[in-house]
PDB file of C-alpha atoms and ligand atoms in Angstrom:
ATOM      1  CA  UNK A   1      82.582 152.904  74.139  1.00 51.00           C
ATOM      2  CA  UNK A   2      86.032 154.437  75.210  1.00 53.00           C
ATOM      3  CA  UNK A   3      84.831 157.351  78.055  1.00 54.00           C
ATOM      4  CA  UNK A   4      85.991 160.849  76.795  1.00 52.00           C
ATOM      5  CA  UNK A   5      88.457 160.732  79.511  1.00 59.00           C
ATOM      6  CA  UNK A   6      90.580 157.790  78.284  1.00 85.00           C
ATOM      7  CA  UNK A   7      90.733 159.586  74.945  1.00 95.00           C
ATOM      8  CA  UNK A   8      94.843 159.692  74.781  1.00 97.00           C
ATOM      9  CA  UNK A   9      95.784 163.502  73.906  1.00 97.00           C
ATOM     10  CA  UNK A  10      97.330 162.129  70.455  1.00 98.00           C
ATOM     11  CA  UNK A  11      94.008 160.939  69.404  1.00 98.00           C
ATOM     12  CA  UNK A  12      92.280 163.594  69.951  1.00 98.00           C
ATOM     13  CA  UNK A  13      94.501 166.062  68.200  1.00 98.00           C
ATOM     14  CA  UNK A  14      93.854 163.468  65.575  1.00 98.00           C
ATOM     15  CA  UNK A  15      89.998 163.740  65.904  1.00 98.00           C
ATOM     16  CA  UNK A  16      90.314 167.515  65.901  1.00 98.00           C
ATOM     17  CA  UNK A  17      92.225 167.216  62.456  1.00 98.00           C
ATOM     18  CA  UNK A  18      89.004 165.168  61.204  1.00 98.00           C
ATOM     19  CA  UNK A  19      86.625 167.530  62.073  1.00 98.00           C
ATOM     20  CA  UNK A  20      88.909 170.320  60.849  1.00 97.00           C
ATOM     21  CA  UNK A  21      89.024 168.782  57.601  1.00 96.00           C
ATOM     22  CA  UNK A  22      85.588 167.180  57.172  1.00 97.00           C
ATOM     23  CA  UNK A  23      87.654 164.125  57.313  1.00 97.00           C
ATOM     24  CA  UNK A  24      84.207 161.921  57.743  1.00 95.00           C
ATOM     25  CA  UNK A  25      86.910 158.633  57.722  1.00 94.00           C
ATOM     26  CA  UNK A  26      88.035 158.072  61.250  1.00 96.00           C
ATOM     27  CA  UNK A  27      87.922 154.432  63.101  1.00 94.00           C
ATOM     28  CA  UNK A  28      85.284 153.890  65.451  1.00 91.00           C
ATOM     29  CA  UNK A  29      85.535 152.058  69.013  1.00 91.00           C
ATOM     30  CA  UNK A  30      86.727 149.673  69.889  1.00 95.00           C
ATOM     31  CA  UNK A  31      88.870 149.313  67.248  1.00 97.00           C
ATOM     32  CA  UNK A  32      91.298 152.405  68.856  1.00 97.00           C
ATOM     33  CA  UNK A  33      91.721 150.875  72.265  1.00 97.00           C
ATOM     34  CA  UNK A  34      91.684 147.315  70.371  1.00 97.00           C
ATOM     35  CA  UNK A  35      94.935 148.723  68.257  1.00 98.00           C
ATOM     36  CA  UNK A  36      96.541 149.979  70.936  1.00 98.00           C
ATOM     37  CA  UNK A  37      96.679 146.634  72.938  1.00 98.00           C
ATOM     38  CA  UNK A  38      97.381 144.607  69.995  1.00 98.00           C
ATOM     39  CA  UNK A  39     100.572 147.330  69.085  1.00 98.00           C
ATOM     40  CA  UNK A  40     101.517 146.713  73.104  1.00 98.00           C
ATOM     41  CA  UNK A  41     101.568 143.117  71.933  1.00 97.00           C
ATOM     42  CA  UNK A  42     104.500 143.785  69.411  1.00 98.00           C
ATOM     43  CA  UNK A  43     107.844 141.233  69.321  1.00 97.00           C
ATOM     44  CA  UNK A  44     111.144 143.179  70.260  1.00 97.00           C
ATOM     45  CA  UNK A  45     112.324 145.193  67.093  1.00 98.00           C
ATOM     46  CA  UNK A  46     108.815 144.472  65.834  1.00 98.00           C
ATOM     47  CA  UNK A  47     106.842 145.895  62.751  1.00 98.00           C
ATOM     48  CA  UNK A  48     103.745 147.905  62.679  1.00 98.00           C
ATOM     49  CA  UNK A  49     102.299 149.017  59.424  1.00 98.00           C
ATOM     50  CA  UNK A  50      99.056 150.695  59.036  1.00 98.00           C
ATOM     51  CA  UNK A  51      97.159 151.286  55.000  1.00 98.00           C
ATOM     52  CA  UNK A  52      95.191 154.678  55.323  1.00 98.00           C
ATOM     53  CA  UNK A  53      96.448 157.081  57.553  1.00 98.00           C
ATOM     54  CA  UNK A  54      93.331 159.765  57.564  1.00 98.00           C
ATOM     55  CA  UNK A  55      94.034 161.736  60.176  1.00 98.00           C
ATOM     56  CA  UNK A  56      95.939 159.491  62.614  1.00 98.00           C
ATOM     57  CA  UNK A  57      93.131 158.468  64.597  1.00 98.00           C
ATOM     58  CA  UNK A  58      94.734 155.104  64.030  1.00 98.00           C
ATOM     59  CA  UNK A  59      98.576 155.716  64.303  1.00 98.00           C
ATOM     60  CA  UNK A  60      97.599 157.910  67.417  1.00 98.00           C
ATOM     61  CA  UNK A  61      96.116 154.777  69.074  1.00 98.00           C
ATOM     62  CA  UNK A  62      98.956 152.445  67.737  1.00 98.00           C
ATOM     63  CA  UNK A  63     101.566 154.630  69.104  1.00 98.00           C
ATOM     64  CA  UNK A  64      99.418 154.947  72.335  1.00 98.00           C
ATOM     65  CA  UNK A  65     100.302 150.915  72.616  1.00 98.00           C
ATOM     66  CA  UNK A  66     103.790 151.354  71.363  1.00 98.00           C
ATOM     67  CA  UNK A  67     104.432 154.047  74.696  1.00 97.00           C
ATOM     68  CA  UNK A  68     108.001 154.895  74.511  1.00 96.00           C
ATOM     69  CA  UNK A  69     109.744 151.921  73.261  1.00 96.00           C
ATOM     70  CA  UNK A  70     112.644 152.409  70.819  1.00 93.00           C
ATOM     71  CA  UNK A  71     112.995 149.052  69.437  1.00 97.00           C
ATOM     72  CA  UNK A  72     110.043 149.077  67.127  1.00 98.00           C
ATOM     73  CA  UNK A  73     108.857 150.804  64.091  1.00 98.00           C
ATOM     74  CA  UNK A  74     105.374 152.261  62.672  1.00 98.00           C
ATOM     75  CA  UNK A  75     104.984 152.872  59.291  1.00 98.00           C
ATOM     76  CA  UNK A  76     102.062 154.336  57.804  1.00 98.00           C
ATOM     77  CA  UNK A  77     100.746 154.667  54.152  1.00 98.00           C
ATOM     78  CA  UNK A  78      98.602 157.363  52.583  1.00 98.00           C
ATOM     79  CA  UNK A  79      97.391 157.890  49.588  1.00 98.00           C
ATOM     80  CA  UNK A  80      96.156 162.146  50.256  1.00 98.00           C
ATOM     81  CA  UNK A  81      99.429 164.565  50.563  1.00 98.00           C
ATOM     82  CA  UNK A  82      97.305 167.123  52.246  1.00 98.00           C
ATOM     83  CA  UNK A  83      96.701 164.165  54.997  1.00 98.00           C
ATOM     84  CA  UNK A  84      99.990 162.951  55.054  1.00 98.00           C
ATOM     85  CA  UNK A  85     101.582 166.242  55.764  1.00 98.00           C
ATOM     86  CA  UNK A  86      98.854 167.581  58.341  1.00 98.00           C
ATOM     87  CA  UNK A  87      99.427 164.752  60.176  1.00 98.00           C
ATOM     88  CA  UNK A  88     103.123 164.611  59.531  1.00 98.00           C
ATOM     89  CA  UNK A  89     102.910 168.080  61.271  1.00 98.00           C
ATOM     90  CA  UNK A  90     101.832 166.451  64.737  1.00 98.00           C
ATOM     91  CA  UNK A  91     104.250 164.958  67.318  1.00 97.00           C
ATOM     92  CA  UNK A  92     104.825 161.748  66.929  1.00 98.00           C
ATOM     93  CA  UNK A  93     107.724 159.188  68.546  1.00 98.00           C
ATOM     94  CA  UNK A  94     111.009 158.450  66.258  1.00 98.00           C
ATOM     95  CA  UNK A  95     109.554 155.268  65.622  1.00 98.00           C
ATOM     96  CA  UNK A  96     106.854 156.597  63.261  1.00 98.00           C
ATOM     97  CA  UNK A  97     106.836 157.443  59.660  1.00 98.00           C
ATOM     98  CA  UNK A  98     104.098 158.324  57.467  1.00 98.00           C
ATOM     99  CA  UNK A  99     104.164 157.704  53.790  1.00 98.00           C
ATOM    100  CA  UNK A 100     102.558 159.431  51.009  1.00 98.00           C
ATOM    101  CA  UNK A 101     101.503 156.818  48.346  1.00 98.00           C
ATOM    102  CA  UNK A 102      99.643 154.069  46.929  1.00 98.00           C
ATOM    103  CA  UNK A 103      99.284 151.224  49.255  1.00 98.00           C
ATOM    104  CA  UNK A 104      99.235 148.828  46.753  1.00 98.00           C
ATOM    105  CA  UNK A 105     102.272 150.147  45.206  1.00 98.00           C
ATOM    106  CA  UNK A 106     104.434 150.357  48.369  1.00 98.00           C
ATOM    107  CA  UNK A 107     103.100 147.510  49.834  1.00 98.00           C
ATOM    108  CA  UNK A 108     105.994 145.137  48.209  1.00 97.00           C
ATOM    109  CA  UNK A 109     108.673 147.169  48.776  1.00 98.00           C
ATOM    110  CA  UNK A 110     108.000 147.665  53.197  1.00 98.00           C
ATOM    111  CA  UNK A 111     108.817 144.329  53.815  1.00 98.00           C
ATOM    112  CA  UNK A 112     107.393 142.460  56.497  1.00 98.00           C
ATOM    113  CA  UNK A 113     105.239 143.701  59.677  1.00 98.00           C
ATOM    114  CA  UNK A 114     104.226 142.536  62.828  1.00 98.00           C
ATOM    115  CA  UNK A 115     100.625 143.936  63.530  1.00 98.00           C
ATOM    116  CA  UNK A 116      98.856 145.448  59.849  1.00 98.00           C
ATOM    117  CA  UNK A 117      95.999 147.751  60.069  1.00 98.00           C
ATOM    118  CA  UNK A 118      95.031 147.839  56.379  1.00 98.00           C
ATOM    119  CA  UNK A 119      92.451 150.580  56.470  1.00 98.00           C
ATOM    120  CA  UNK A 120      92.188 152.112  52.936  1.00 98.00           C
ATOM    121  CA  UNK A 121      91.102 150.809  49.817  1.00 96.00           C
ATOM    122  CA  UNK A 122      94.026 149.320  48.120  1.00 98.00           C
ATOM    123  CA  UNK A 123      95.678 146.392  50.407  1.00 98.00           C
ATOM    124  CA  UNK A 124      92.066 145.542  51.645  1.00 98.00           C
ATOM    125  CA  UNK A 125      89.335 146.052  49.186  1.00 97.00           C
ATOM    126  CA  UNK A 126      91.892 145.430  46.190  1.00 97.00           C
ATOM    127  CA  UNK A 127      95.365 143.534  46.373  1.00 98.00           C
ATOM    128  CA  UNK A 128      94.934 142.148  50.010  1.00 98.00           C
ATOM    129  CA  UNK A 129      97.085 139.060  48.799  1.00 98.00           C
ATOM    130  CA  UNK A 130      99.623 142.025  48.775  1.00 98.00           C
ATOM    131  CA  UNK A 131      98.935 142.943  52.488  1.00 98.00           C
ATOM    132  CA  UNK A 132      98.699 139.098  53.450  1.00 98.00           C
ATOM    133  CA  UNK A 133     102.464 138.965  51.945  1.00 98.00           C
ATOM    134  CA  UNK A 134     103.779 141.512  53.997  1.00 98.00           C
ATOM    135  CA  UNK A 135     102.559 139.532  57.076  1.00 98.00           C
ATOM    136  CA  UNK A 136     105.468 138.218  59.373  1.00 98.00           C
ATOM    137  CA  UNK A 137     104.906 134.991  60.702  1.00 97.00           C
ATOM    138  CA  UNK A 138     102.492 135.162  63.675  1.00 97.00           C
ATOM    139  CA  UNK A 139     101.780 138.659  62.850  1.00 98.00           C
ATOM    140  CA  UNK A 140      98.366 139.668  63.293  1.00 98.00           C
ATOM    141  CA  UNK A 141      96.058 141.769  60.206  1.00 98.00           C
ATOM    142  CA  UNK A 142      93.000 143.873  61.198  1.00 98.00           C
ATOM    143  CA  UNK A 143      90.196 144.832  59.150  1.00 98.00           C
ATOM    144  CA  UNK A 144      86.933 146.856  59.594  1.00 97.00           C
ATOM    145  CA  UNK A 145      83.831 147.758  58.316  1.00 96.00           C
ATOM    146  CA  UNK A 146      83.401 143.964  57.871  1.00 97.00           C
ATOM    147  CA  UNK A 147      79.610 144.063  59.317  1.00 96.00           C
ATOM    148  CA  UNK A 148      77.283 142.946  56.627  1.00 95.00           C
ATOM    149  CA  UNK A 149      74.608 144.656  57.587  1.00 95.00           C
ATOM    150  CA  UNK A 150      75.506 148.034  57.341  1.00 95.00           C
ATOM    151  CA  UNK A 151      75.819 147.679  53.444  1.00 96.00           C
ATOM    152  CA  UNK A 152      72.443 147.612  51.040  1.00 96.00           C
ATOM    153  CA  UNK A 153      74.712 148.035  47.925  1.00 96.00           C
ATOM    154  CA  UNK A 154      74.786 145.090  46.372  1.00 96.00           C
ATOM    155  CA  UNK A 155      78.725 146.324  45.101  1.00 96.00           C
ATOM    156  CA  UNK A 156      79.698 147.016  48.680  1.00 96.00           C
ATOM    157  CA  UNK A 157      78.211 143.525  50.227  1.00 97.00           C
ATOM    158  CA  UNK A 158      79.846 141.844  47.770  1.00 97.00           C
ATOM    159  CA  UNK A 159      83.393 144.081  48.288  1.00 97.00           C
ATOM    160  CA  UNK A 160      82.845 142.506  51.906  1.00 97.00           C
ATOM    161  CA  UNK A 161      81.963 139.184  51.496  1.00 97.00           C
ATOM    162  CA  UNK A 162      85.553 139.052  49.027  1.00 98.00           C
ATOM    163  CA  UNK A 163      87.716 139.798  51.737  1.00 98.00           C
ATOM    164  CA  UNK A 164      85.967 137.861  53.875  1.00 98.00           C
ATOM    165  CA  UNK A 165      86.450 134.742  51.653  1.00 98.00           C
ATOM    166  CA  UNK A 166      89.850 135.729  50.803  1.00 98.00           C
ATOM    167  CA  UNK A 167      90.688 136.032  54.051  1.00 98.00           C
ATOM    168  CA  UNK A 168      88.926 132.912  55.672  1.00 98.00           C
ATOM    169  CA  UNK A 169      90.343 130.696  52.465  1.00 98.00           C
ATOM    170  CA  UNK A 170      93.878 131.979  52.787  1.00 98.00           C
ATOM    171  CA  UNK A 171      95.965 128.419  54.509  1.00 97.00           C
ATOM    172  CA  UNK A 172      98.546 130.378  55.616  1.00 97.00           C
ATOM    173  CA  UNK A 173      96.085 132.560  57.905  1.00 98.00           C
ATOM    174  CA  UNK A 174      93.677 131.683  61.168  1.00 98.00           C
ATOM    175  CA  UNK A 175      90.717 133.740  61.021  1.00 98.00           C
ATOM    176  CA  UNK A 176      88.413 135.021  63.763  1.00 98.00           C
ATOM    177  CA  UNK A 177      85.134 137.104  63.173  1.00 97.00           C
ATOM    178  CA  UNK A 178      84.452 139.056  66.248  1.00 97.00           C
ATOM    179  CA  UNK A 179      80.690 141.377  65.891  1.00 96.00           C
ATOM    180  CA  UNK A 180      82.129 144.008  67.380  1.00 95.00           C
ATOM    181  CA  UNK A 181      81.791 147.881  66.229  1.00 95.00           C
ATOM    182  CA  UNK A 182      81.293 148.252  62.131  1.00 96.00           C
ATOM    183  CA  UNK A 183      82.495 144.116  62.055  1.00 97.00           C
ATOM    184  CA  UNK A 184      86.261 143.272  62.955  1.00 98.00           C
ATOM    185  CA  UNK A 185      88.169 140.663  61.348  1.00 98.00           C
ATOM    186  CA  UNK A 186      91.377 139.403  62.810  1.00 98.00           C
ATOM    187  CA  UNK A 187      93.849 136.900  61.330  1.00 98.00           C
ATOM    188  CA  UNK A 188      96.920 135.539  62.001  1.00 98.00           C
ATOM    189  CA  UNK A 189      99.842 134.408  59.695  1.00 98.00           C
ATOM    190  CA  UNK A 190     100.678 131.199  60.524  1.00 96.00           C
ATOM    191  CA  UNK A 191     104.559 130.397  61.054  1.00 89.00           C
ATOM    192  CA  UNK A 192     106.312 129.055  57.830  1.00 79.00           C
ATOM    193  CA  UNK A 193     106.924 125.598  57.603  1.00 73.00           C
ATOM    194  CA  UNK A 194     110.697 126.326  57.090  1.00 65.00           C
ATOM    195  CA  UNK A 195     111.459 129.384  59.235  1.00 57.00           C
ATOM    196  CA  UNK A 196     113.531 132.411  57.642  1.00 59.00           C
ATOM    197  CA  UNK A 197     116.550 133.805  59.130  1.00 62.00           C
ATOM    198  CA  UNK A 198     114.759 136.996  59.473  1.00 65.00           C
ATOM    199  CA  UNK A 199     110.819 137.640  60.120  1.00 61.00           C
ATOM    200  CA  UNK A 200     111.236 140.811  58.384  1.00 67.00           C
ATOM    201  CA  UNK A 201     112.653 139.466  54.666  1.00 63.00           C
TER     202      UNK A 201
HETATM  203  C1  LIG B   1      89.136 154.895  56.451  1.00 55.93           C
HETATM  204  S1  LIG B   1      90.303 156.154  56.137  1.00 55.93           S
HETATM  205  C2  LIG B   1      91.630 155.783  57.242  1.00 55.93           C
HETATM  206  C3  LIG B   1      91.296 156.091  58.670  1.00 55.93           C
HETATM  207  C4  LIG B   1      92.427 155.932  59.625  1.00 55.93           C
HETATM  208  N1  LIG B   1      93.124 154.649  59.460  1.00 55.93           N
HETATM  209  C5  LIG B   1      91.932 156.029  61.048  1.00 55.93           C
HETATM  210  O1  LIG B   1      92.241 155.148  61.830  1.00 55.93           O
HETATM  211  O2  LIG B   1      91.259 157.004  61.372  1.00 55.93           O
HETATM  212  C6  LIG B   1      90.998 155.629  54.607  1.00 55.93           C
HETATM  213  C7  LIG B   1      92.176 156.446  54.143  1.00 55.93           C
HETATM  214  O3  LIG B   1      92.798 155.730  53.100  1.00 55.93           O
HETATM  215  C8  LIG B   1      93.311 156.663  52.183  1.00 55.93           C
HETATM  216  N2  LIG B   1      93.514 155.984  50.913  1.00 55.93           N
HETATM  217  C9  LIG B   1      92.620 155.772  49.913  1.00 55.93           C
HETATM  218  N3  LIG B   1      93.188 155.101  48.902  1.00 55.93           N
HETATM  219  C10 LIG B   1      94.467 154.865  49.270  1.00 55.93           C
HETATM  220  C11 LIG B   1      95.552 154.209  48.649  1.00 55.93           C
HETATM  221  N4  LIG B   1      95.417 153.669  47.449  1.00 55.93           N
HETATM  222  N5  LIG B   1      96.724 154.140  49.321  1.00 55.93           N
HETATM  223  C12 LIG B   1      96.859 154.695  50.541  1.00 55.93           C
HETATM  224  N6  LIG B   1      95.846 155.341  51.182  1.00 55.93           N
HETATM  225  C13 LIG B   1      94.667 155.423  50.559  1.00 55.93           C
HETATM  226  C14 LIG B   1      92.245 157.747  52.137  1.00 55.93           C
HETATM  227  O4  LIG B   1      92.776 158.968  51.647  1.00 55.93           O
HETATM  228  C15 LIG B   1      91.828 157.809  53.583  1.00 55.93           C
HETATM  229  O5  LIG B   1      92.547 158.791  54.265  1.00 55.93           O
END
């Protein structure tokens, strides 16, 4: 549990946005803090892309990692203009942009990220072969709400156990379950057998 303290002042103008809005969406702990050091993680010029904005508990966190760099970006996607602009509204780095759209539609035309929090329906419960695309080599994916247990609808186990088997029976990916706050899964994109000039094309 993150202590109220070590709440960065980004996320909780973010959190005060959720309860605003009756926003009931927000990621839970650890997954904040875990963003944040995976974002700190980031190649030079790297690529952070996040599906679902909310109210950007997640980009808050994300840019907490990304600290004042000026090499990198962080895009992120959602699908709610009332969202996008309230949290548009906020103060963010240069580095980040937030999108209003369908993930699932943009996903193919943001090229290729570092670190992916896909967070929303589309590019995780539907079209997450779209999501692993946009993967860079080594880059890392994120997913919540993976815990089994927390679902008795027999439509929402089953909506997990697909991207668990998607993700788990993907070759180009190495997968770790970790039983951590609503269920985290992590993969990797294995490098490409014949690297590209560019990660990001
Ligand atoms: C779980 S919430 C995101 C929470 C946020 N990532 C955070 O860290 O607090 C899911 C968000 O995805 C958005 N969404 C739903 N369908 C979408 C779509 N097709 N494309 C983009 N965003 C979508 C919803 O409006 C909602 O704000």
């Amino acid at each position: 549990m993150t202590r109220d303290t070590e709440v960065p002042a980004r996320v909780r103008r973010a959190l005060a946005r959720a309860s605003a809005l009756g926003f009931p969406g927000v990621c839970e702990d650890p997954m904040g803090p875990l963003l944040a050091t995976l974002a700190a993680a980031v190649p030079p010029d790297g690529r952070i892309l996040e599906l679902g904005t909310g109210t950007g508990v997640g980009t808050a966190w994300l840019a907490e990692g990304l600290g004042q760099r000026d090499d990198v970006r962080l895009e992120t996607v959602e699908l709610d203009e009332s969202l996008a602009t309230a949290v548009r509204a906020d103060d963010w780095p240069p580095y980040v942009t937030v999108h209003t759209g369908d993930a699932e539609a943009l996903l193919p035309t943001l090229g290729r990220f570092d670190l992916i929090f896909a967070d929303a329906v589309a590019g995780k419960w539907t079209g997450l072969d779209l999501t692993i695309d946009a993967l860079a080599p080594g880059g890392l994916l994120v997913v919540d709400d993976m815990d089994l247990a927390r679902y008795t609808d027999p439509r929402h186990r089953a909506a997990v156990q697909r991207v668990e088997r998607t993700l788990a029976d993907d070759p180009r990916l190495v997968v770790a379950r970790i039983p951590a706050g609503t269920g985290l899964i992590i993969s990797t994109r294995r490098p490409d057998r014949r690297p590209s000039r560019s990660r990001y094309s």
